[in-house]
Amino acid sequence: MEYQLAQAGNKGKVLILKVTGIFFVGLAILGVVLPILPTTPFLLVAAACFAKSSPAMQRKLLANKTFGPLIHDWQKYRSIPRKAKRIALLTMILSVCWSAFMLQSAMLTALVVALVIGPFIFILRLPESK
């Protein structure tokens, strides 16, 4: 009886991971079109979800000509290409500047800076590949 409950719980976990992975692939696709959304972090989360739930979907992500090498470098070396790093940091800076211009409030601008500073430092400190 306990074994059946464990299997049912495991199937639920696998389903949740698959759905989460698909959701993050959708966000990554939006990130390709919308400059404010990042693409690579969403794909990395999707790849992690698929690694534990669907090896076939993970292989599809890794086989992608554009994003497969980024995911592979992250999984193997915990690094991102120099170009991707520069684009990410520049996009963050431009987004903060645009937000400051649009918000025209020092308090809200400070909030935006506070929310962006952590991910900015994280990306800045990542090692570069290629």
Short mmCIF file of N, CA and C in Angstrom, two decimals:
data_model
loop_
_atom_site.label_atom_id
_atom_site.label_comp_id
_atom_site.label_asym_id
_atom_site.label_seq_id
_atom_site.Cartn_x
_atom_site.Cartn_y
_atom_site.Cartn_z
N MET A 1 0.83 -1.20 0.00
CA MET A 1 0.00 0.00 0.00
C MET A 1 0.87 1.26 0.00
N GLU A 2 1.91 1.29 0.85
CA GLU A 2 2.80 2.45 0.91
C GLU A 2 3.51 2.65 -0.42
N TYR A 3 3.89 1.55 -1.07
CA TYR A 3 4.58 1.64 -2.35
C TYR A 3 3.68 2.30 -3.40
N GLN A 4 2.39 1.94 -3.41
CA GLN A 4 1.45 2.53 -4.36
C GLN A 4 1.29 4.03 -4.10
N LEU A 5 1.23 4.41 -2.83
CA LEU A 5 1.13 5.84 -2.50
C LEU A 5 2.38 6.59 -2.92
N ALA A 6 3.53 5.98 -2.73
CA ALA A 6 4.79 6.62 -3.14
C ALA A 6 4.82 6.79 -4.65
N GLN A 7 4.37 5.77 -5.40
CA GLN A 7 4.34 5.87 -6.85
C GLN A 7 3.38 6.96 -7.31
N ALA A 8 2.22 7.05 -6.68
CA ALA A 8 1.24 8.07 -7.04
C ALA A 8 1.82 9.46 -6.75
N GLY A 9 2.50 9.61 -5.63
CA GLY A 9 3.12 10.88 -5.30
C GLY A 9 4.22 11.24 -6.28
N ASN A 10 4.97 10.21 -6.70
CA ASN A 10 6.04 10.42 -7.67
C ASN A 10 5.47 10.84 -9.02
N LYS A 11 4.37 10.24 -9.45
CA LYS A 11 3.73 10.60 -10.71
C LYS A 11 3.24 12.04 -10.65
N GLY A 12 2.71 12.44 -9.51
CA GLY A 12 2.26 13.82 -9.33
C GLY A 12 3.43 14.79 -9.42
N LYS A 13 4.55 14.42 -8.81
CA LYS A 13 5.75 15.26 -8.85
C LYS A 13 6.26 15.40 -10.28
N VAL A 14 6.28 14.29 -11.02
CA VAL A 14 6.73 14.30 -12.41
C VAL A 14 5.82 15.20 -13.24
N LEU A 15 4.52 15.09 -13.04
CA LEU A 15 3.57 15.93 -13.78
C LEU A 15 3.78 17.41 -13.47
N ILE A 16 3.96 17.73 -12.21
CA ILE A 16 4.19 19.12 -11.81
C ILE A 16 5.49 19.65 -12.44
N LEU A 17 6.53 18.84 -12.45
CA LEU A 17 7.80 19.25 -13.05
C LEU A 17 7.66 19.45 -14.56
N LYS A 18 6.91 18.58 -15.23
CA LYS A 18 6.70 18.74 -16.67
C LYS A 18 5.93 20.02 -16.97
N VAL A 19 4.86 20.24 -16.24
CA VAL A 19 4.04 21.44 -16.45
C VAL A 19 4.88 22.70 -16.16
N THR A 20 5.66 22.66 -15.09
CA THR A 20 6.52 23.80 -14.76
C THR A 20 7.55 24.03 -15.86
N GLY A 21 8.14 22.96 -16.37
CA GLY A 21 9.10 23.07 -17.46
C GLY A 21 8.48 23.68 -18.71
N ILE A 22 7.29 23.24 -19.06
CA ILE A 22 6.60 23.79 -20.23
C ILE A 22 6.27 25.26 -20.00
N PHE A 23 5.85 25.60 -18.79
CA PHE A 23 5.55 27.00 -18.45
C PHE A 23 6.79 27.87 -18.66
N PHE A 24 7.94 27.40 -18.19
CA PHE A 24 9.17 28.19 -18.32
C PHE A 24 9.66 28.25 -19.76
N VAL A 25 9.41 27.22 -20.55
CA VAL A 25 9.73 27.31 -21.99
C VAL A 25 8.86 28.39 -22.62
N GLY A 26 7.59 28.45 -22.23
CA GLY A 26 6.70 29.50 -22.73
C GLY A 26 7.21 30.88 -22.37
N LEU A 27 7.65 31.05 -21.11
CA LEU A 27 8.22 32.34 -20.71
C LEU A 27 9.49 32.66 -21.50
N ALA A 28 10.29 31.65 -21.77
CA ALA A 28 11.51 31.87 -22.56
C ALA A 28 11.17 32.31 -23.98
N ILE A 29 10.13 31.73 -24.56
CA ILE A 29 9.70 32.13 -25.90
C ILE A 29 9.24 33.59 -25.87
N LEU A 30 8.50 33.96 -24.83
CA LEU A 30 8.11 35.37 -24.68
C LEU A 30 9.35 36.26 -24.53
N GLY A 31 10.36 35.75 -23.83
CA GLY A 31 11.60 36.49 -23.62
C GLY A 31 12.36 36.76 -24.91
N VAL A 32 12.18 35.90 -25.90
CA VAL A 32 12.82 36.13 -27.19
C VAL A 32 12.21 37.37 -27.85
N VAL A 33 10.91 37.55 -27.66
CA VAL A 33 10.19 38.64 -28.31
C VAL A 33 10.19 39.92 -27.48
N LEU A 34 10.03 39.78 -26.17
CA LEU A 34 9.94 40.93 -25.28
C LEU A 34 11.30 41.21 -24.64
N PRO A 35 11.82 42.41 -24.81
CA PRO A 35 13.16 42.71 -24.30
C PRO A 35 13.25 42.73 -22.77
N ILE A 36 12.15 42.87 -22.09
CA ILE A 36 12.21 42.96 -20.63
C ILE A 36 12.31 41.58 -19.96
N LEU A 37 11.94 40.53 -20.68
CA LEU A 37 12.01 39.18 -20.12
C LEU A 37 13.29 38.49 -20.56
N PRO A 38 14.02 37.89 -19.63
CA PRO A 38 15.20 37.14 -20.04
C PRO A 38 14.80 35.79 -20.63
N THR A 39 15.60 35.25 -21.49
CA THR A 39 15.30 33.96 -22.11
C THR A 39 16.08 32.83 -21.44
N THR A 40 17.37 33.02 -21.31
CA THR A 40 18.23 31.94 -20.84
C THR A 40 17.88 31.41 -19.45
N PRO A 41 17.63 32.27 -18.44
CA PRO A 41 17.30 31.71 -17.13
C PRO A 41 16.04 30.84 -17.15
N PHE A 42 15.06 31.24 -17.95
CA PHE A 42 13.84 30.44 -18.04
C PHE A 42 14.12 29.08 -18.67
N LEU A 43 15.00 29.06 -19.67
CA LEU A 43 15.35 27.79 -20.30
C LEU A 43 16.15 26.90 -19.35
N LEU A 44 16.98 27.51 -18.52
CA LEU A 44 17.74 26.73 -17.55
C LEU A 44 16.82 26.07 -16.53
N VAL A 45 15.82 26.81 -16.09
CA VAL A 45 14.84 26.24 -15.14
C VAL A 45 14.07 25.12 -15.83
N ALA A 46 13.66 25.35 -17.08
CA ALA A 46 12.93 24.32 -17.82
C ALA A 46 13.79 23.06 -17.98
N ALA A 47 15.06 23.24 -18.31
CA ALA A 47 15.95 22.09 -18.48
C ALA A 47 16.09 21.32 -17.17
N ALA A 48 16.17 22.03 -16.05
CA ALA A 48 16.26 21.36 -14.75
C ALA A 48 14.98 20.57 -14.45
N CYS A 49 13.85 21.16 -14.77
CA CYS A 49 12.57 20.46 -14.55
C CYS A 49 12.47 19.22 -15.43
N PHE A 50 12.86 19.35 -16.70
CA PHE A 50 12.77 18.22 -17.62
C PHE A 50 13.79 17.13 -17.28
N ALA A 51 14.92 17.51 -16.69
CA ALA A 51 15.93 16.52 -16.31
C ALA A 51 15.37 15.54 -15.29
N LYS A 52 14.43 16.00 -14.47
CA LYS A 52 13.85 15.14 -13.44
C LYS A 52 12.49 14.57 -13.82
N SER A 53 11.96 15.00 -14.97
CA SER A 53 10.62 14.53 -15.31
C SER A 53 10.48 13.96 -16.71
N SER A 54 11.24 14.47 -17.67
CA SER A 54 11.07 14.04 -19.06
C SER A 54 12.39 14.13 -19.82
N PRO A 55 13.14 13.05 -19.85
CA PRO A 55 14.40 13.05 -20.59
C PRO A 55 14.22 13.41 -22.07
N ALA A 56 13.08 13.05 -22.66
CA ALA A 56 12.83 13.36 -24.07
C ALA A 56 12.73 14.88 -24.27
N MET A 57 12.03 15.56 -23.39
CA MET A 57 11.91 17.01 -23.51
C MET A 57 13.25 17.69 -23.23
N GLN A 58 14.02 17.13 -22.31
CA GLN A 58 15.34 17.70 -22.03
C GLN A 58 16.24 17.56 -23.27
N ARG A 59 16.17 16.40 -23.93
CA ARG A 59 16.97 16.20 -25.14
C ARG A 59 16.58 17.21 -26.23
N LYS A 60 15.28 17.49 -26.34
CA LYS A 60 14.83 18.48 -27.33
C LYS A 60 15.42 19.85 -27.03
N LEU A 61 15.44 20.24 -25.76
CA LEU A 61 16.03 21.53 -25.41
C LEU A 61 17.52 21.55 -25.72
N LEU A 62 18.20 20.50 -25.35
CA LEU A 62 19.65 20.44 -25.58
C LEU A 62 19.99 20.35 -27.07
N ALA A 63 19.08 19.83 -27.88
CA ALA A 63 19.32 19.71 -29.32
C ALA A 63 19.03 21.01 -30.06
N ASN A 64 18.40 21.97 -29.39
CA ASN A 64 18.09 23.24 -30.03
C ASN A 64 19.38 23.93 -30.44
N LYS A 65 19.44 24.35 -31.69
CA LYS A 65 20.66 24.95 -32.25
C LYS A 65 21.07 26.23 -31.53
N THR A 66 20.09 27.03 -31.15
CA THR A 66 20.38 28.32 -30.53
C THR A 66 20.62 28.19 -29.03
N PHE A 67 19.73 27.50 -28.34
CA PHE A 67 19.77 27.50 -26.88
C PHE A 67 20.44 26.27 -26.27
N GLY A 68 20.59 25.21 -27.04
CA GLY A 68 21.21 23.99 -26.53
C GLY A 68 22.61 24.21 -25.97
N PRO A 69 23.49 24.92 -26.72
CA PRO A 69 24.84 25.16 -26.20
C PRO A 69 24.85 25.98 -24.90
N LEU A 70 23.94 26.95 -24.79
CA LEU A 70 23.86 27.74 -23.56
C LEU A 70 23.51 26.86 -22.36
N ILE A 71 22.52 26.00 -22.57
CA ILE A 71 22.08 25.10 -21.49
C ILE A 71 23.20 24.12 -21.14
N HIS A 72 23.86 23.58 -22.17
CA HIS A 72 24.96 22.63 -21.94
C HIS A 72 26.09 23.28 -21.14
N ASP A 73 26.50 24.49 -21.54
CA ASP A 73 27.57 25.19 -20.82
C ASP A 73 27.18 25.42 -19.37
N TRP A 74 25.94 25.79 -19.14
CA TRP A 74 25.50 26.04 -17.76
C TRP A 74 25.53 24.75 -16.95
N GLN A 75 25.00 23.67 -17.52
CA GLN A 75 24.94 22.41 -16.79
C GLN A 75 26.33 21.83 -16.51
N LYS A 76 27.23 21.99 -17.46
CA LYS A 76 28.55 21.38 -17.31
C LYS A 76 29.53 22.28 -16.56
N TYR A 77 29.54 23.59 -16.88
CA TYR A 77 30.57 24.47 -16.35
C TYR A 77 30.04 25.60 -15.45
N ARG A 78 28.71 25.71 -15.35
CA ARG A 78 28.09 26.83 -14.60
C ARG A 78 28.60 28.17 -15.13
N SER A 79 28.62 28.28 -16.47
CA SER A 79 29.09 29.51 -17.10
C SER A 79 28.15 29.88 -18.25
N ILE A 80 28.23 31.14 -18.67
CA ILE A 80 27.46 31.60 -19.81
C ILE A 80 28.40 32.29 -20.78
N PRO A 81 28.05 32.31 -22.07
CA PRO A 81 28.93 32.98 -23.04
C PRO A 81 29.05 34.48 -22.74
N ARG A 82 30.21 35.03 -23.07
CA ARG A 82 30.47 36.46 -22.83
C ARG A 82 29.40 37.34 -23.48
N LYS A 83 29.00 37.01 -24.69
CA LYS A 83 27.99 37.81 -25.40
C LYS A 83 26.66 37.79 -24.64
N ALA A 84 26.24 36.62 -24.18
CA ALA A 84 24.97 36.51 -23.44
C ALA A 84 25.05 37.30 -22.13
N LYS A 85 26.21 37.25 -21.49
CA LYS A 85 26.40 37.98 -20.24
C LYS A 85 26.30 39.48 -20.48
N ARG A 86 26.97 39.96 -21.51
CA ARG A 86 26.92 41.40 -21.82
C ARG A 86 25.51 41.84 -22.18
N ILE A 87 24.83 41.05 -22.98
CA ILE A 87 23.46 41.40 -23.36
C ILE A 87 22.56 41.44 -22.13
N ALA A 88 22.69 40.45 -21.25
CA ALA A 88 21.86 40.41 -20.05
C ALA A 88 22.10 41.64 -19.17
N LEU A 89 23.37 41.96 -18.94
CA LEU A 89 23.69 43.10 -18.07
C LEU A 89 23.24 44.42 -18.71
N LEU A 90 23.47 44.56 -20.00
CA LEU A 90 23.05 45.79 -20.68
C LEU A 90 21.53 45.94 -20.67
N THR A 91 20.83 44.83 -20.89
CA THR A 91 19.37 44.87 -20.85
C THR A 91 18.87 45.28 -19.46
N MET A 92 19.51 44.77 -18.43
CA MET A 92 19.11 45.14 -17.07
C MET A 92 19.33 46.63 -16.83
N ILE A 93 20.48 47.14 -17.25
CA ILE A 93 20.78 48.56 -17.05
C ILE A 93 19.77 49.42 -17.82
N LEU A 94 19.53 49.07 -19.08
CA LEU A 94 18.59 49.84 -19.88
C LEU A 94 17.17 49.76 -19.32
N SER A 95 16.80 48.60 -18.79
CA SER A 95 15.46 48.46 -18.19
C SER A 95 15.31 49.35 -16.96
N VAL A 96 16.35 49.41 -16.14
CA VAL A 96 16.30 50.28 -14.96
C VAL A 96 16.22 51.74 -15.39
N CYS A 97 17.01 52.11 -16.38
CA CYS A 97 16.98 53.51 -16.86
C CYS A 97 15.61 53.85 -17.43
N TRP A 98 15.05 52.94 -18.23
CA TRP A 98 13.73 53.18 -18.81
C TRP A 98 12.67 53.26 -17.71
N SER A 99 12.77 52.39 -16.73
CA SER A 99 11.81 52.42 -15.61
C SER A 99 11.92 53.74 -14.85
N ALA A 100 13.14 54.19 -14.61
CA ALA A 100 13.33 55.47 -13.90
C ALA A 100 12.71 56.62 -14.69
N PHE A 101 12.89 56.59 -16.00
CA PHE A 101 12.33 57.63 -16.85
C PHE A 101 10.79 57.59 -16.82
N MET A 102 10.23 56.40 -16.92
CA MET A 102 8.77 56.26 -16.99
C MET A 102 8.11 56.49 -15.63
N LEU A 103 8.75 56.04 -14.57
CA LEU A 103 8.13 56.14 -13.24
C LEU A 103 8.20 57.56 -12.68
N GLN A 104 9.27 58.25 -12.93
CA GLN A 104 9.49 59.61 -12.45
C GLN A 104 9.21 59.74 -10.95
N SER A 105 9.62 58.73 -10.22
CA SER A 105 9.48 58.73 -8.76
C SER A 105 10.75 58.11 -8.18
N ALA A 106 11.39 58.84 -7.31
CA ALA A 106 12.65 58.34 -6.72
C ALA A 106 12.41 57.07 -5.91
N MET A 107 11.28 57.01 -5.23
CA MET A 107 10.97 55.85 -4.39
C MET A 107 10.76 54.58 -5.25
N LEU A 108 10.00 54.72 -6.32
CA LEU A 108 9.76 53.56 -7.19
C LEU A 108 11.03 53.17 -7.95
N THR A 109 11.82 54.16 -8.35
CA THR A 109 13.08 53.87 -9.02
C THR A 109 14.02 53.11 -8.07
N ALA A 110 14.06 53.52 -6.82
CA ALA A 110 14.88 52.83 -5.82
C ALA A 110 14.40 51.38 -5.65
N LEU A 111 13.10 51.18 -5.70
CA LEU A 111 12.55 49.83 -5.59
C LEU A 111 12.98 48.97 -6.78
N VAL A 112 12.92 49.54 -7.99
CA VAL A 112 13.35 48.81 -9.18
C VAL A 112 14.83 48.45 -9.07
N VAL A 113 15.65 49.41 -8.66
CA VAL A 113 17.09 49.15 -8.50
C VAL A 113 17.31 48.05 -7.46
N ALA A 114 16.58 48.11 -6.37
CA ALA A 114 16.73 47.10 -5.31
C ALA A 114 16.35 45.71 -5.83
N LEU A 115 15.35 45.63 -6.68
CA LEU A 115 14.93 44.34 -7.21
C LEU A 115 15.89 43.80 -8.26
N VAL A 116 16.60 44.68 -8.95
CA VAL A 116 17.48 44.26 -10.04
C VAL A 116 18.91 44.02 -9.57
N ILE A 117 19.30 44.62 -8.48
CA ILE A 117 20.71 44.56 -8.06
C ILE A 117 21.18 43.13 -7.76
N GLY A 118 20.35 42.31 -7.15
CA GLY A 118 20.74 40.93 -6.84
C GLY A 118 21.02 40.12 -8.10
N PRO A 119 20.03 40.03 -9.03
CA PRO A 119 20.30 39.30 -10.27
C PRO A 119 21.46 39.90 -11.08
N PHE A 120 21.62 41.23 -11.04
CA PHE A 120 22.71 41.88 -11.76
C PHE A 120 24.05 41.39 -11.22
N ILE A 121 24.21 41.38 -9.91
CA ILE A 121 25.46 40.93 -9.30
C ILE A 121 25.69 39.44 -9.58
N PHE A 122 24.62 38.65 -9.52
CA PHE A 122 24.73 37.21 -9.80
C PHE A 122 25.28 36.99 -11.21
N ILE A 123 24.68 37.65 -12.20
CA ILE A 123 25.12 37.49 -13.59
C ILE A 123 26.53 38.05 -13.78
N LEU A 124 26.82 39.19 -13.15
CA LEU A 124 28.14 39.80 -13.27
C LEU A 124 29.24 38.86 -12.78
N ARG A 125 28.95 38.10 -11.75
CA ARG A 125 29.96 37.22 -11.14
C ARG A 125 30.10 35.86 -11.83
N LEU A 126 29.17 35.55 -12.74
CA LEU A 126 29.23 34.25 -13.43
C LEU A 126 30.48 34.16 -14.31
N PRO A 127 31.12 33.00 -14.33
CA PRO A 127 32.24 32.83 -15.25
C PRO A 127 31.75 32.82 -16.70
N GLU A 128 32.63 33.22 -17.60
CA GLU A 128 32.29 33.28 -19.02
C GLU A 128 32.83 32.07 -19.75
N SER A 129 32.06 31.57 -20.68
CA SER A 129 32.53 30.49 -21.54
C SER A 129 32.74 31.04 -22.93
N LYS A 130 33.60 30.40 -23.67
CA LYS A 130 33.92 30.77 -25.06
C LYS A 130 34.30 32.20 -25.15
#
